[in-house]
């Protein structure tokens, strides 16, 4: 699970992670396969409560569907594939410990480097060789929409989306990859505004498009969330793929996923980063 890395200079300074941070500035041109609107049947998310017609309705339904039923913790290994401009691939592995809401530890493998990231309630702290390098506040959209949304009040989720530039007044439904989706933040046909795509039946994130300004340029990152699987009775997304100009630019895949295991003592304590380093 990749955090927003644009505000972390240490990552930008390293060869692979610098390329990754620069590269997750993606354009969505040609990426989407959108089917035209057609007759729709009520989804499980609508039921007796009626149709979902507003962004606030959707976030509330997401929260209510899984409140107390979502996983509390995940431990997994993440396999990263970064595609260079020449078409080559660079591989890396991370070990991650996630606690919902709002806590994520990423250890760059091998663990002997003692390097990685710690995210606590939208503050990202980076470590290099066991030393704290940088700490900044940064709202994490993917963490918010794949975990926190089911555990925190809906009003907080909506405030975070607004802070990320998602225009909550824009809302529509359409079909994508054969399924009905709700879209927050854009009108139909707009694939450049910052927006959230939610599976209308399962109420899980399937796509996030983020528009950023870098100097005089607009940068668009299009991330698809897929391969949801039930693990010990909980839905877990196992693949995140980002695109640029219709081509895969970065892919992260999860292996050795463990659900609701106790977290090691001190694993989320920034003052004990090296001392509390977990094992693979």
Tab-separated table of C-alpha atoms in Angstrom:
chain	number	residue	atom	x	y	z
A	1	UNK	CA	0.000	0.000	0.000
A	2	UNK	CA	1.720	3.156	-1.192
A	3	UNK	CA	1.355	6.363	0.821
A	4	UNK	CA	1.377	9.810	-0.724
A	5	UNK	CA	5.123	10.265	-1.134
A	6	UNK	CA	5.265	13.661	-2.851
A	7	UNK	CA	5.979	15.458	0.424
A	8	UNK	CA	8.858	13.214	1.545
A	9	UNK	CA	12.174	14.562	0.185
A	10	UNK	CA	14.203	11.574	1.433
A	11	UNK	CA	12.234	9.196	-0.763
A	12	UNK	CA	12.560	11.495	-3.753
A	13	UNK	CA	16.329	11.503	-3.295
A	14	UNK	CA	16.791	7.749	-3.656
A	15	UNK	CA	17.062	6.191	-7.107
A	16	UNK	CA	14.202	3.702	-7.140
A	17	UNK	CA	11.869	5.485	-4.756
A	18	UNK	CA	12.665	8.795	-6.396
A	19	UNK	CA	11.571	7.367	-9.728
A	20	UNK	CA	8.508	5.888	-8.081
A	21	UNK	CA	7.468	9.118	-6.383
A	22	UNK	CA	7.947	11.049	-9.604
A	23	UNK	CA	6.214	8.358	-11.584
A	24	UNK	CA	3.070	8.157	-9.515
A	25	UNK	CA	2.203	11.392	-11.253
A	26	UNK	CA	0.137	9.685	-13.875
A	27	UNK	CA	-2.159	10.714	-16.695
A	28	UNK	CA	-5.423	8.891	-17.181
A	29	UNK	CA	-5.762	9.433	-20.919
A	30	UNK	CA	-7.024	6.259	-22.536
A	31	UNK	CA	-7.086	4.297	-19.283
A	32	UNK	CA	-10.787	3.794	-18.765
A	33	UNK	CA	-13.145	1.276	-20.253
A	34	UNK	CA	-16.563	2.796	-19.630
A	35	UNK	CA	-19.824	1.206	-20.661
A	36	UNK	CA	-22.827	3.338	-21.490
A	37	UNK	CA	-25.624	3.677	-18.961
A	38	UNK	CA	-28.363	1.090	-19.046
A	39	UNK	CA	-31.223	-0.274	-16.943
A	40	UNK	CA	-30.140	-0.749	-13.363
A	41	UNK	CA	-31.444	-2.998	-10.620
A	42	UNK	CA	-31.262	-1.982	-6.976
A	43	UNK	CA	-27.993	-2.996	-5.365
A	44	UNK	CA	-27.432	-4.434	-1.936
A	45	UNK	CA	-26.188	-1.011	-0.863
A	46	UNK	CA	-29.576	0.542	-1.587
A	47	UNK	CA	-32.075	-1.976	-0.272
A	48	UNK	CA	-34.800	-0.580	1.956
A	49	UNK	CA	-32.946	2.681	2.524
A	50	UNK	CA	-33.506	3.747	-1.084
A	51	UNK	CA	-31.114	4.910	-3.778
A	52	UNK	CA	-27.750	6.429	-2.986
A	53	UNK	CA	-27.911	9.914	-4.499
A	54	UNK	CA	-25.212	11.963	-2.746
A	55	UNK	CA	-21.597	11.596	-1.698
A	56	UNK	CA	-22.572	11.851	1.959
A	57	UNK	CA	-25.131	9.058	1.515
A	58	UNK	CA	-22.493	6.773	0.010
A	59	UNK	CA	-19.852	7.343	2.680
A	60	UNK	CA	-22.478	6.742	5.372
A	61	UNK	CA	-23.584	3.497	3.703
A	62	UNK	CA	-19.968	2.326	3.443
A	63	UNK	CA	-19.421	2.974	7.127
A	64	UNK	CA	-22.672	1.351	8.215
A	65	UNK	CA	-22.181	-1.762	6.057
A	66	UNK	CA	-18.883	-2.773	7.639
A	67	UNK	CA	-18.670	-0.946	10.986
A	68	UNK	CA	-17.431	-3.551	13.465
A	69	UNK	CA	-17.147	-6.099	10.631
A	70	UNK	CA	-13.987	-4.910	8.849
A	71	UNK	CA	-10.551	-6.317	9.627
A	72	UNK	CA	-8.739	-4.631	12.501
A	73	UNK	CA	-5.186	-5.482	11.444
A	74	UNK	CA	-3.301	-6.780	8.406
A	75	UNK	CA	0.251	-8.064	8.078
A	76	UNK	CA	1.543	-8.734	4.569
A	77	UNK	CA	4.458	-8.565	2.178
A	78	UNK	CA	4.129	-6.180	-0.752
A	79	UNK	CA	5.814	-6.947	-4.066
A	80	UNK	CA	6.429	-3.767	-6.048
A	81	UNK	CA	6.949	-3.553	-9.800
A	82	UNK	CA	8.006	-0.183	-11.181
A	83	UNK	CA	7.911	0.085	-14.981
A	84	UNK	CA	10.533	2.446	-16.395
A	85	UNK	CA	10.005	4.667	-19.420
A	86	UNK	CA	12.046	2.226	-21.519
A	87	UNK	CA	9.744	-0.646	-20.526
A	88	UNK	CA	12.073	-2.262	-18.036
A	89	UNK	CA	10.992	-3.347	-14.581
A	90	UNK	CA	12.439	-2.626	-11.156
A	91	UNK	CA	11.362	-4.868	-8.294
A	92	UNK	CA	11.304	-4.348	-4.547
A	93	UNK	CA	9.601	-5.848	-1.485
A	94	UNK	CA	8.147	-4.220	1.594
A	95	UNK	CA	6.847	-5.671	4.853
A	96	UNK	CA	3.744	-3.924	6.131
A	97	UNK	CA	1.790	-3.836	9.376
A	98	UNK	CA	-1.604	-2.104	9.197
A	99	UNK	CA	-3.957	-1.275	12.039
A	100	UNK	CA	-7.353	0.285	11.281
A	101	UNK	CA	-7.866	3.168	11.656
A	102	UNK	CA	-4.907	5.248	10.655
A	103	UNK	CA	-1.744	3.253	11.464
A	104	UNK	CA	0.620	1.731	8.914
A	105	UNK	CA	4.258	0.667	9.194
A	106	UNK	CA	6.237	-0.033	6.016
A	107	UNK	CA	9.640	-1.711	6.357
A	108	UNK	CA	11.742	-1.765	3.183
A	109	UNK	CA	13.261	-5.216	2.715
A	110	UNK	CA	15.797	-6.432	3.555
A	111	UNK	CA	15.118	-5.498	7.163
A	112	UNK	CA	18.827	-4.938	7.693
A	113	UNK	CA	18.460	-1.505	6.027
A	114	UNK	CA	16.242	-0.418	8.956
A	115	UNK	CA	14.501	1.941	6.524
A	116	UNK	CA	10.865	2.633	5.812
A	117	UNK	CA	7.814	4.727	6.620
A	118	UNK	CA	5.476	5.100	9.566
A	119	UNK	CA	1.990	6.568	9.091
A	120	UNK	CA	0.023	7.577	12.164
A	121	UNK	CA	-3.243	9.446	11.710
A	122	UNK	CA	-2.190	11.089	8.442
A	123	UNK	CA	1.333	11.976	9.587
A	124	UNK	CA	4.080	10.309	7.543
A	125	UNK	CA	7.501	9.801	9.137
A	126	UNK	CA	10.408	8.399	7.111
A	127	UNK	CA	13.402	6.460	8.419
A	128	UNK	CA	16.774	5.725	6.854
A	129	UNK	CA	19.217	3.282	8.461
A	130	UNK	CA	17.204	3.442	11.672
A	131	UNK	CA	17.272	7.249	11.846
A	132	UNK	CA	14.240	9.499	11.639
A	133	UNK	CA	14.620	11.674	8.540
A	134	UNK	CA	11.343	13.488	7.880
A	135	UNK	CA	7.872	13.887	9.374
A	136	UNK	CA	4.976	15.659	7.702
A	137	UNK	CA	1.207	15.706	7.807
A	138	UNK	CA	-0.321	14.131	4.696
A	139	UNK	CA	-3.856	12.803	4.260
A	140	UNK	CA	-3.693	9.264	2.891
A	141	UNK	CA	-6.580	8.676	0.446
A	142	UNK	CA	-6.041	4.948	-0.125
A	143	UNK	CA	-5.741	4.167	3.584
A	144	UNK	CA	-8.818	6.275	4.263
A	145	UNK	CA	-10.936	4.593	1.593
A	146	UNK	CA	-9.851	0.971	2.082
A	147	UNK	CA	-9.968	0.868	5.877
A	148	UNK	CA	-10.575	4.005	7.901
A	149	UNK	CA	-13.900	4.772	6.204
A	150	UNK	CA	-15.404	1.719	7.958
A	151	UNK	CA	-14.056	2.659	11.385
A	152	UNK	CA	-14.260	6.449	11.739
A	153	UNK	CA	-17.295	8.762	11.636
A	154	UNK	CA	-18.530	9.503	8.112
A	155	UNK	CA	-18.134	13.239	8.707
A	156	UNK	CA	-14.367	12.808	9.166
A	157	UNK	CA	-14.047	10.811	5.955
A	158	UNK	CA	-15.937	13.514	4.054
A	159	UNK	CA	-13.680	16.232	5.476
A	160	UNK	CA	-10.609	14.282	4.379
A	161	UNK	CA	-11.958	13.882	0.852
A	162	UNK	CA	-12.740	17.586	0.687
A	163	UNK	CA	-9.177	18.366	1.812
A	164	UNK	CA	-7.867	16.135	-0.986
A	165	UNK	CA	-9.763	18.195	-3.567
A	166	UNK	CA	-12.618	15.751	-4.150
A	167	UNK	CA	-15.647	17.868	-5.085
A	168	UNK	CA	-18.328	16.216	-2.985
A	169	UNK	CA	-21.162	17.980	-4.815
A	170	UNK	CA	-20.368	15.957	-7.958
A	171	UNK	CA	-21.801	12.453	-7.881
A	172	UNK	CA	-23.004	9.940	-10.453
A	173	UNK	CA	-23.355	6.232	-11.170
A	174	UNK	CA	-22.160	4.297	-14.197
A	175	UNK	CA	-20.900	0.878	-15.254
A	176	UNK	CA	-17.209	0.031	-15.324
A	177	UNK	CA	-15.634	-3.338	-16.075
A	178	UNK	CA	-19.083	-4.883	-16.080
A	179	UNK	CA	-20.122	-3.614	-12.656
A	180	UNK	CA	-22.116	-0.700	-11.368
A	181	UNK	CA	-20.041	1.933	-9.553
A	182	UNK	CA	-20.666	5.145	-7.665
A	183	UNK	CA	-18.359	8.042	-8.524
A	184	UNK	CA	-17.662	10.907	-6.109
A	185	UNK	CA	-15.950	14.026	-7.373
A	186	UNK	CA	-16.655	14.106	-11.113
A	187	UNK	CA	-19.371	14.280	-13.720
A	188	UNK	CA	-19.727	11.383	-16.157
A	189	UNK	CA	-16.974	11.483	-18.778
A	190	UNK	CA	-14.586	13.486	-16.578
A	191	UNK	CA	-11.449	11.396	-15.944
A	192	UNK	CA	-9.176	14.245	-14.867
A	193	UNK	CA	-10.727	15.589	-11.662
A	194	UNK	CA	-9.800	14.011	-8.330
A	195	UNK	CA	-12.432	11.311	-7.810
A	196	UNK	CA	-13.414	8.151	-5.955
A	197	UNK	CA	-14.962	5.035	-7.547
A	198	UNK	CA	-16.867	2.652	-5.279
A	199	UNK	CA	-18.281	-0.772	-6.186
A	200	UNK	CA	-22.037	-0.253	-5.789
A	201	UNK	CA	-22.714	-3.747	-4.460
A	202	UNK	CA	-19.796	-4.458	-2.146
A	203	UNK	CA	-19.175	-0.801	-1.198
A	204	UNK	CA	-15.403	-1.054	-1.572
A	205	UNK	CA	-12.926	1.211	-3.372
A	206	UNK	CA	-12.100	0.101	-6.923
A	207	UNK	CA	-10.490	3.223	-8.388
A	208	UNK	CA	-8.992	6.509	-7.242
A	209	UNK	CA	-7.974	9.265	-9.637
A	210	UNK	CA	-5.962	12.136	-8.191
A	211	UNK	CA	-5.106	15.384	-9.950
A	212	UNK	CA	-2.098	17.340	-8.696
A	213	UNK	CA	-0.388	20.542	-9.766
A	214	UNK	CA	3.392	20.396	-10.206
A	215	UNK	CA	4.529	23.845	-11.224
A	216	UNK	CA	2.640	24.706	-14.412
A	217	UNK	CA	1.675	21.099	-15.115
A	218	UNK	CA	-1.337	19.010	-14.084
A	219	UNK	CA	-0.403	15.474	-13.067
A	220	UNK	CA	-3.038	12.731	-12.953
A	221	UNK	CA	-2.579	9.475	-11.045
A	222	UNK	CA	-5.054	6.682	-11.867
A	223	UNK	CA	-4.940	3.824	-9.355
A	224	UNK	CA	-7.087	0.695	-9.740
A	225	UNK	CA	-7.796	-1.501	-6.727
A	226	UNK	CA	-8.532	-5.129	-7.517
A	227	UNK	CA	-8.336	-8.822	-6.738
A	228	UNK	CA	-10.515	-8.546	-3.662
A	229	UNK	CA	-10.476	-11.887	-1.854
A	230	UNK	CA	-12.077	-13.155	1.325
A	231	UNK	CA	-9.400	-13.993	3.862
A	232	UNK	CA	-10.715	-15.425	7.123
A	233	UNK	CA	-14.093	-13.928	6.221
A	234	UNK	CA	-12.812	-10.394	5.474
A	235	UNK	CA	-12.555	-8.667	2.098
A	236	UNK	CA	-8.956	-7.737	1.299
A	237	UNK	CA	-7.701	-6.064	-1.897
A	238	UNK	CA	-4.556	-7.860	-3.083
A	239	UNK	CA	-3.509	-5.706	-6.037
A	240	UNK	CA	-3.121	-1.957	-6.664
A	241	UNK	CA	-2.161	-0.838	-10.170
A	242	UNK	CA	-1.315	2.687	-11.300
A	243	UNK	CA	-1.418	3.942	-14.896
A	244	UNK	CA	0.134	6.636	-17.039
A	245	UNK	CA	-1.029	7.282	-20.596
A	246	UNK	CA	-3.028	4.053	-20.558
A	247	UNK	CA	-0.035	1.941	-19.554
A	248	UNK	CA	0.808	0.254	-16.280
A	249	UNK	CA	3.376	2.313	-14.464
A	250	UNK	CA	3.429	0.730	-11.025
A	251	UNK	CA	1.907	-2.393	-9.488
A	252	UNK	CA	1.839	-3.586	-5.895
A	253	UNK	CA	0.767	-7.125	-5.023
A	254	UNK	CA	0.203	-8.642	-1.578
A	255	UNK	CA	1.483	-12.006	-0.382
A	256	UNK	CA	1.397	-13.858	2.961
A	257	UNK	CA	-1.595	-11.836	4.153
A	258	UNK	CA	-2.560	-12.390	7.779
A	259	UNK	CA	-5.745	-10.907	9.226
A	260	UNK	CA	-6.383	-9.711	12.786
A	261	UNK	CA	-3.117	-10.978	14.244
A	262	UNK	CA	-1.853	-9.045	17.280
A	263	UNK	CA	0.639	-6.337	16.322
A	264	UNK	CA	4.162	-6.557	17.807
A	265	UNK	CA	4.767	-4.293	20.794
A	266	UNK	CA	5.946	-0.823	19.819
A	267	UNK	CA	5.634	-1.442	16.092
A	268	UNK	CA	3.863	1.919	15.590
A	269	UNK	CA	6.086	3.871	18.011
A	270	UNK	CA	8.264	6.318	16.064
A	271	UNK	CA	10.687	6.609	19.002
A	272	UNK	CA	11.324	2.843	18.823
A	273	UNK	CA	11.560	2.400	15.041
A	274	UNK	CA	14.721	0.276	15.013
A	275	UNK	CA	14.231	-1.414	18.388
A	276	UNK	CA	10.673	-2.515	17.555
A	277	UNK	CA	11.526	-3.771	14.049
A	278	UNK	CA	9.256	-6.752	13.287
A	279	UNK	CA	10.265	-10.021	11.642
A	280	UNK	CA	9.134	-11.217	8.219
